[in-house]
Short mmCIF file of C-alpha atoms in Angstrom, two decimals:
data_model
loop_
_atom_site.label_atom_id
_atom_site.label_comp_id
_atom_site.label_asym_id
_atom_site.label_seq_id
_atom_site.Cartn_x
_atom_site.Cartn_y
_atom_site.Cartn_z
CA MET A 2 77.15 92.33 9.95
CA ASN A 3 75.52 92.51 12.41
CA VAL A 4 72.27 90.33 13.00
CA LYS A 5 71.57 86.62 12.25
CA LEU A 6 74.10 86.29 9.50
CA LEU A 7 73.77 89.81 8.18
CA GLN A 8 76.67 91.45 9.29
CA LYS A 9 76.32 95.12 9.95
CA ALA A 10 78.91 97.15 11.66
CA THR A 11 76.56 99.48 13.21
CA SER A 12 74.46 101.07 15.75
CA GLY A 13 73.86 101.35 19.40
CA ILE A 14 76.01 100.30 22.25
CA LEU A 15 75.04 97.71 24.83
CA VAL A 16 77.19 97.62 27.98
CA VAL A 17 76.64 94.45 30.03
CA GLY A 18 78.38 93.92 33.36
CA ILE A 19 81.73 95.33 32.66
CA GLY A 20 83.86 95.72 35.72
CA VAL A 21 87.50 95.89 36.83
CA GLY A 22 88.33 93.05 39.17
CA ALA A 23 92.09 93.65 39.76
CA ASN A 24 93.98 96.49 41.25
CA LEU A 25 97.18 97.04 39.29
CA THR A 26 98.11 100.34 41.00
CA ASN A 27 101.11 98.96 42.79
CA PHE A 28 102.46 96.94 39.79
CA SER A 29 105.42 98.98 38.59
CA ALA A 30 107.97 96.99 36.59
CA VAL A 31 111.28 98.82 36.18
CA ASN A 32 112.69 96.28 33.70
CA ALA A 33 111.84 92.92 32.46
CA GLN A 34 114.12 90.20 30.94
CA ILE A 35 113.14 87.22 28.90
CA ARG A 36 115.05 84.13 30.15
CA PRO A 37 116.02 81.19 27.99
CA ASP A 38 113.56 79.04 29.92
CA LYS A 39 110.70 81.14 28.39
CA THR A 40 109.84 82.93 31.65
CA ILE A 41 109.91 86.68 32.16
CA LYS A 42 111.78 88.01 35.14
CA ILE A 43 110.25 91.22 36.37
CA ARG A 44 112.05 93.45 38.84
CA HIS A 45 109.69 95.52 40.99
CA LYS A 46 110.67 98.89 42.60
CA ASN A 47 111.02 98.44 46.37
CA GLN A 48 109.77 94.81 46.23
CA THR A 49 111.44 91.47 46.19
CA GLU A 50 112.04 89.99 42.81
CA SER A 51 109.21 87.73 41.44
CA ILE A 52 108.95 85.50 38.39
CA LEU A 53 105.91 85.68 36.11
CA ALA A 54 105.81 82.75 33.74
CA LEU A 55 103.83 82.99 30.55
CA SER A 56 102.46 79.94 28.78
CA ILE A 57 103.34 79.20 25.17
CA GLU A 58 99.72 80.17 24.29
CA GLU A 59 99.99 83.46 26.03
CA GLN A 60 103.30 84.29 24.41
CA THR A 61 101.63 83.51 21.00
CA ASN A 62 98.77 85.80 21.77
CA ILE A 63 101.03 88.59 22.70
CA ARG A 64 103.33 88.11 19.61
CA VAL A 65 100.32 88.13 17.24
CA TYR A 66 98.91 91.24 18.73
CA GLN A 67 102.16 93.09 18.74
CA ARG A 68 102.75 92.21 15.05
CA ALA A 69 99.33 93.01 13.73
CA ASN A 70 97.53 95.61 15.93
CA GLN A 71 99.34 98.65 14.52
CA ALA A 72 97.96 97.76 11.01
CA VAL A 73 94.29 97.43 12.17
CA VAL A 74 92.23 100.52 11.72
CA SER A 75 88.76 101.78 12.67
CA ILE A 76 86.43 102.93 9.85
CA ASP A 77 83.74 105.56 10.35
CA THR A 78 81.00 106.65 7.88
CA ASP A 79 77.86 108.69 8.36
CA LYS A 80 75.84 105.56 8.94
CA THR A 81 78.12 102.77 10.21
CA ASN A 82 81.50 101.91 11.74
CA GLY A 83 83.73 98.96 11.29
CA SER A 84 87.37 97.83 11.09
CA GLY A 85 89.91 97.26 8.44
CA THR A 86 93.41 95.91 7.68
CA ILE A 87 96.33 97.89 6.15
CA ILE A 88 97.77 95.59 3.44
CA SER A 89 100.23 98.04 1.78
CA ALA A 90 102.62 100.66 3.11
CA ASP A 91 101.08 103.34 0.89
CA GLY A 92 97.73 102.93 2.64
CA MET A 93 95.53 100.28 0.92
CA VAL A 94 92.98 99.07 3.45
CA LEU A 95 90.85 95.85 3.11
CA THR A 96 87.42 95.83 4.73
CA ASN A 97 83.82 94.77 4.10
CA ALA A 98 81.74 96.30 1.38
CA HIS A 99 78.77 96.69 3.73
CA VAL A 100 80.88 98.89 6.05
CA VAL A 101 81.52 101.44 3.32
CA SER A 102 78.67 100.70 1.01
CA GLN A 103 78.02 104.40 0.15
CA GLY A 104 81.47 104.78 -1.29
CA GLY A 105 83.29 108.05 -1.50
CA ILE A 106 85.35 109.34 1.38
CA VAL A 107 85.52 107.85 4.85
CA GLN A 108 87.36 108.57 8.05
CA ILE A 109 90.00 106.27 9.26
CA THR A 110 91.39 106.08 12.86
CA LEU A 111 94.81 104.55 12.94
CA ALA A 112 96.07 102.43 15.87
CA ASP A 113 98.14 105.42 17.09
CA GLY A 114 95.00 107.60 17.35
CA ARG A 115 95.51 109.63 14.26
CA LYS A 116 92.52 110.45 12.01
CA VAL A 117 92.95 110.40 8.33
CA LYS A 118 90.87 110.35 5.17
CA ALA A 119 90.50 107.45 2.81
CA ASP A 120 88.78 106.96 -0.52
CA VAL A 121 86.84 103.82 -1.53
CA ILE A 122 88.60 102.50 -4.65
CA GLY A 123 86.82 99.14 -5.29
CA PHE A 124 84.08 96.83 -4.28
CA GLY A 125 83.72 93.02 -4.67
CA GLU A 126 81.42 91.63 -7.38
CA LYS A 127 78.65 88.97 -7.31
CA GLY A 128 77.90 89.42 -3.62
CA LEU A 129 81.55 89.27 -2.43
CA ASP A 130 81.40 91.54 0.69
CA LEU A 131 84.86 93.15 0.28
CA ALA A 132 86.07 96.65 -0.43
CA VAL A 133 89.46 98.42 -0.63
CA LEU A 134 90.13 101.96 0.60
CA LYS A 135 93.19 104.11 -0.11
CA ILE A 136 94.41 106.27 2.72
CA ARG A 137 95.47 109.72 1.57
CA GLY A 138 99.02 111.02 1.94
CA GLU A 139 100.67 108.00 3.68
CA THR A 140 103.68 106.15 2.45
CA ASN A 141 105.17 104.15 5.39
CA LEU A 142 102.41 102.49 7.19
CA PRO A 143 102.62 99.10 9.10
CA ILE A 144 100.97 96.18 7.22
CA ILE A 145 99.58 92.73 7.83
CA ARG A 146 100.81 90.09 5.57
CA ILE A 147 98.42 87.94 3.65
CA ALA A 148 98.59 84.20 4.35
CA ARG A 149 98.99 81.77 1.42
CA PRO A 150 95.58 80.62 0.09
CA GLY A 151 94.57 77.05 0.69
CA TYR A 152 96.61 76.51 3.95
CA THR A 153 93.98 77.32 6.59
CA LYS A 154 92.87 74.25 8.53
CA VAL A 155 90.05 73.46 10.92
CA GLY A 156 91.38 73.46 14.53
CA GLN A 157 94.15 76.02 14.07
CA ARG A 158 94.24 79.11 16.30
CA ALA A 159 92.41 82.22 15.08
CA PHE A 160 92.90 85.77 16.32
CA ALA A 161 90.50 88.62 15.59
CA ILE A 162 91.42 92.34 16.12
CA GLY A 163 88.94 95.15 15.68
CA ASN A 164 86.81 97.91 17.11
CA PRO A 165 83.64 96.25 18.60
CA PHE A 166 80.64 98.60 18.91
CA GLY A 167 82.78 101.39 17.67
CA ARG A 168 84.12 102.05 21.12
CA PHE A 169 86.91 99.51 21.80
CA GLN A 170 89.55 99.94 19.16
CA GLY A 171 92.37 97.43 19.34
CA THR A 172 90.41 94.67 20.98
CA LEU A 173 91.91 91.13 20.57
CA THR A 174 89.83 87.94 20.84
CA VAL A 175 91.15 84.44 20.47
CA GLY A 176 89.59 81.19 19.25
CA ILE A 177 89.94 78.56 16.59
CA VAL A 178 88.85 77.97 13.03
CA SER A 179 85.73 75.90 13.75
CA ARG A 180 84.60 75.11 10.24
CA ILE A 181 85.48 75.84 6.63
CA ASP A 182 82.77 76.39 4.06
CA ARG A 183 84.69 76.12 0.80
CA GLU A 184 81.62 76.53 -1.38
CA ARG A 185 80.88 79.98 -0.07
CA GLY A 186 84.44 80.85 0.84
CA LEU A 187 83.77 81.37 4.55
CA LEU A 188 85.71 80.56 7.68
CA GLN A 189 83.76 79.85 10.84
CA THR A 190 85.36 80.86 14.10
CA ASP A 191 84.52 80.96 17.85
CA ALA A 192 86.72 84.02 18.31
CA ALA A 193 84.27 86.75 19.62
CA ILE A 194 83.12 88.89 16.75
CA ASN A 195 80.66 91.77 17.46
CA PRO A 196 79.23 94.75 15.56
CA GLY A 197 82.19 96.99 14.77
CA ASN A 198 84.54 94.09 14.06
CA SER A 199 83.18 93.87 10.47
CA GLY A 200 86.01 94.25 7.93
CA GLY A 201 88.68 93.60 10.57
CA PRO A 202 91.29 90.78 10.26
CA LEU A 203 91.10 87.11 11.30
CA LEU A 204 94.75 86.01 11.78
CA ASN A 205 96.77 82.88 12.13
CA SER A 206 99.43 82.28 14.73
CA ALA A 207 102.06 83.93 12.57
CA GLY A 208 99.98 87.17 12.52
CA GLU A 209 98.98 86.67 8.88
CA LEU A 210 95.65 87.48 7.45
CA ILE A 211 93.51 84.38 6.85
CA GLY A 212 90.13 86.02 6.67
CA VAL A 213 88.06 89.24 6.74
CA ASN A 214 85.49 89.20 9.61
CA THR A 215 82.09 89.72 8.07
CA ALA A 216 79.18 88.15 10.06
CA ILE A 217 77.86 86.44 13.17
CA PHE A 218 75.14 83.94 13.85
CA THR A 219 73.10 84.89 16.81
CA ARG A 220 69.86 84.25 18.61
CA GLY A 221 67.46 86.40 20.64
CA GLN A 222 66.48 90.03 20.54
CA LEU A 223 69.89 91.32 21.85
CA GLY A 224 71.73 89.74 18.99
CA GLY A 225 74.97 89.23 20.77
CA ASN A 226 77.97 87.01 20.03
CA ILE A 227 77.38 83.20 20.80
CA GLY A 228 80.64 81.89 19.45
CA ILE A 229 79.65 81.51 15.73
CA GLY A 230 81.32 84.16 13.56
CA PHE A 231 82.24 84.14 9.98
CA ALA A 232 85.11 85.63 7.96
CA ILE A 233 85.60 85.70 4.22
CA SER A 234 88.42 83.28 3.47
CA ILE A 235 91.67 84.70 2.19
CA ASP A 236 91.20 82.32 -0.69
CA ARG A 237 88.73 84.82 -2.14
CA VAL A 238 91.04 87.92 -1.71
CA PRO A 239 93.89 87.74 -4.20
CA GLU A 240 91.74 87.79 -7.38
CA PHE A 241 89.74 90.73 -5.92
CA LEU A 242 92.89 92.67 -5.01
CA THR A 243 94.22 92.15 -8.58
CA ALA A 244 90.93 93.66 -10.00
CA VAL A 245 91.30 96.61 -7.59
CA ARG A 246 94.92 97.20 -8.55
CA GLU A 247 94.09 96.92 -12.29
CA GLY A 248 91.13 99.37 -11.99
CA ARG A 249 88.54 96.60 -12.88
CA ALA A 250 86.69 96.50 -9.60
CA PRO A 251 83.34 98.28 -9.35
CA LEU A 252 83.23 101.64 -7.55
CA VAL A 253 79.63 101.18 -6.43
CA ALA A 254 78.49 98.35 -4.07
CA GLN A 255 75.37 97.73 -6.15
CA GLN A 256 74.70 94.17 -5.04
CA GLN A 257 75.41 94.71 -1.41
CA ALA A 258 73.06 97.76 -1.28
CA ALA A 259 70.31 95.84 -2.94
CA MET A 260 70.26 92.80 -0.62
CA PHE A 261 67.39 94.36 1.48
CA ASP A 262 66.24 96.96 -1.05
CA GLU A 263 62.91 98.30 0.19
CA GLN A 264 61.72 98.54 -3.40
CA LEU A 265 61.85 94.72 -3.46
CA ALA A 266 59.88 94.37 -0.21
CA LYS A 267 56.25 93.80 0.21
CA GLN A 268 54.79 97.09 1.47
CA LEU A 269 52.55 96.96 4.59
CA GLU A 270 50.38 99.76 5.99
CA LEU A 271 50.96 99.94 9.75
CA ASN A 272 47.54 100.62 11.16
CA ALA A 273 46.02 99.09 14.23
CA LEU A 274 46.51 95.48 13.07
CA ILE A 275 48.10 93.84 10.04
CA GLU A 276 47.79 90.09 9.37
CA VAL A 277 49.61 88.46 6.49
CA LYS A 278 49.93 84.79 5.35
CA GLY A 279 53.16 83.77 3.60
CA ASN A 280 55.13 80.73 2.43
CA LEU A 281 58.85 80.12 2.52
CA ASP A 282 60.21 77.84 -0.19
CA ARG A 283 62.75 77.66 -2.98
CA GLU A 284 61.22 80.69 -4.59
CA SER A 285 61.96 82.81 -1.52
CA ASN A 286 64.94 85.01 -0.85
CA VAL A 287 67.97 83.28 0.64
CA LEU A 288 70.07 84.63 3.55
CA PRO A 289 73.58 84.14 2.18
CA VAL A 290 75.45 82.93 5.17
CA ASP A 291 73.12 80.18 6.49
CA ASN A 292 70.97 79.49 3.41
CA SER A 293 67.75 80.11 5.23
CA TYR A 294 64.70 81.39 3.40
CA TYR A 295 63.13 84.75 4.08
CA ASP A 296 60.38 87.12 2.89
CA LEU A 297 61.09 90.88 3.06
CA TYR A 298 58.49 93.38 4.19
CA ALA A 299 58.64 97.19 4.71
CA PHE A 300 56.46 99.63 6.53
CA GLU A 301 56.51 103.20 7.65
CA GLY A 302 56.91 103.81 11.44
CA LYS A 303 56.95 106.81 13.81
CA ALA A 304 59.37 107.56 16.65
CA GLY A 305 57.94 106.39 19.94
CA GLN A 306 55.43 104.05 18.24
CA LYS A 307 55.24 100.75 20.11
CA ILE A 308 54.53 97.68 17.98
CA SER A 309 54.21 93.98 18.41
CA ILE A 310 55.34 91.61 15.62
CA ASP A 311 54.37 87.82 15.71
CA MET A 312 55.33 85.13 13.30
CA SER A 313 53.72 81.66 13.83
CA SER A 314 53.76 78.43 11.93
CA ASN A 315 53.29 74.75 12.51
CA GLN A 316 55.61 73.81 9.57
CA ILE A 317 58.78 75.87 10.22
CA ASP A 318 60.78 77.32 13.10
CA SER A 319 59.93 80.98 12.74
CA TYR A 320 62.55 83.67 13.00
CA LEU A 321 62.13 87.48 12.92
CA ILE A 322 64.61 90.20 12.09
CA LEU A 323 63.81 93.91 12.16
CA LEU A 324 66.05 96.44 10.43
CA ASN A 325 65.92 100.18 10.14
CA SER A 326 66.08 102.01 6.71
CA ASN A 327 69.90 101.68 6.83
CA ASP A 328 69.80 97.95 7.30
CA GLN A 329 70.90 98.23 10.88
CA GLU A 330 69.53 95.53 13.18
CA LEU A 331 67.01 96.68 15.77
CA ALA A 332 65.83 93.35 17.03
CA GLN A 333 65.59 89.68 16.25
CA ASP A 334 63.86 86.72 17.82
CA ASP A 335 63.45 82.97 17.51
CA ASP A 336 61.13 81.52 20.13
CA SER A 337 59.63 84.40 22.26
CA GLY A 338 56.17 83.70 20.84
CA GLY A 339 56.06 80.25 22.42
CA GLU A 340 57.11 76.91 20.98
CA LYS A 341 58.71 77.71 17.63
CA ASN A 342 56.94 80.98 17.19
CA ALA A 343 58.76 84.33 17.12
CA ARG A 344 57.80 87.64 18.65
CA ILE A 345 59.36 91.12 18.73
CA ILE A 346 57.91 93.92 20.93
CA ILE A 347 59.70 97.28 20.32
CA THR A 348 59.30 101.01 20.56
CA LEU A 349 60.48 102.45 17.24
CA PRO A 350 63.38 104.87 17.60
CA GLU A 351 62.71 107.19 14.72
CA ASP A 352 60.40 108.18 11.91
CA GLY A 353 61.13 106.23 8.65
CA THR A 354 61.03 103.02 6.80
CA TYR A 355 61.46 99.72 8.63
CA LYS A 356 62.33 96.35 7.11
CA LEU A 357 61.16 93.02 8.51
CA LEU A 358 62.57 89.60 7.49
CA ALA A 359 60.14 86.70 8.04
CA ASN A 360 62.72 84.02 8.18
CA SER A 361 63.30 80.41 9.00
CA TYR A 362 65.71 79.41 11.72
CA GLU A 363 67.25 76.44 9.84
CA ALA A 364 68.60 76.42 6.29
CA GLY A 365 66.18 75.05 3.75
CA GLU A 366 63.08 75.04 5.97
CA SER A 367 59.94 75.36 3.91
CA GLY A 368 56.29 75.96 4.87
CA GLU A 369 53.46 78.42 5.47
CA TYR A 370 53.54 81.01 8.25
CA GLN A 371 51.28 83.80 9.55
CA LEU A 372 52.55 87.27 10.36
CA LYS A 373 50.79 89.70 12.63
CA ILE A 374 51.91 93.26 13.28
CA GLU A 375 49.94 95.30 15.81
CA ALA A 376 50.34 98.89 16.87
CA ILE A 377 50.14 99.08 20.60
CA SER A 378 48.43 102.36 21.73
CA PRO A 379 50.19 104.15 24.61
CA ARG A 380 48.24 104.80 27.78
CA ILE A 381 46.23 107.93 27.32
CA ARG A 382 47.24 110.53 29.93
CA PRO A 383 44.90 113.36 31.16
CA PHE A 384 44.93 116.35 28.93
CA PHE A 385 46.94 118.63 31.38
CA GLU A 386 49.76 115.99 31.41
CA ARG A 387 50.08 115.95 27.65
CA GLU A 388 51.51 119.45 27.36
CA ARG A 389 54.36 118.70 29.74
CA ILE A 390 55.15 114.99 29.22
CA ASN A 391 56.20 113.00 26.14
CA TYR A 392 53.94 110.05 27.03
CA TYR A 393 55.48 107.73 24.47
CA ARG A 394 58.56 107.34 26.58
#
């Protein structure tokens, strides 16, 4: 929020094996009637009548989507994209603080495709990853009702709607509430959540808001969804909304922006080879969602520069996370270095500051580690090729 428990609604698009397996060209329903026995009778033009029966679960999915989708928006800033929930007819939108961390004015895309402007009018305090926007000039918008706090249960159905990867607005995914972390105010769900879902709603079977999607737990360098997502519980929302309405909520996301502040990082000079020894313990930084320890490093990189990053230890399960200057995830890894060692090999996409988290896989793991960062020189081409070919690609 994106990344191993950092949720960032950001960045590039990965398209994996998407195909259309059904031909719906000849399906043309002229009218449909819902019968008392819960089936739908569909009359086809120039075809014999057929019966399409929907299960109770399917009917619930459709009902939730129809009730809620028109009140889910896509949010775009200069650096990120995410989702949000309209909670008042005059245009108040609930989302994540990290989606709109720069504050000011953002662009909203409504479910009907209209693009409107919105102002950030409040952020959560003490690390609460929530923000409220106010859409300009709207008075009769559809809304999603907020569920009663304290009534969400493990095992109940959960529905997520949002704009994954900033490309698929209005996407519905379905799962259950897998776990409730009351101490940190988080709901865990297996409903698929991906970058771009950040700030969007997690709903119950009545189409009511039970959480604000904020993070995923993932493994490997691709950082995709593996069925462990997190939403801020609705129990944390009413007090925050009261502060916003009374004008007491901060207008700057100070604590969110400072989470991976490069000024707090250990600075590294990226030459041919860097070797660092470190130790993760109770004095280290703590990743909020899974309580794992990490050390933060920063270095300057160049576009097209290929680097190898290794983290090894015989005391902890090493985990690496690489971010760009905007805290957008570029790569992460658990065991590519062999056994419990981590490795990332990557070609840097741009000039600028990069941030590296030397992390433990499990919460509370303590121990020493070794970090090695090596600049891998590109193959040197003959001089006459250098004028015509960018040999870093």
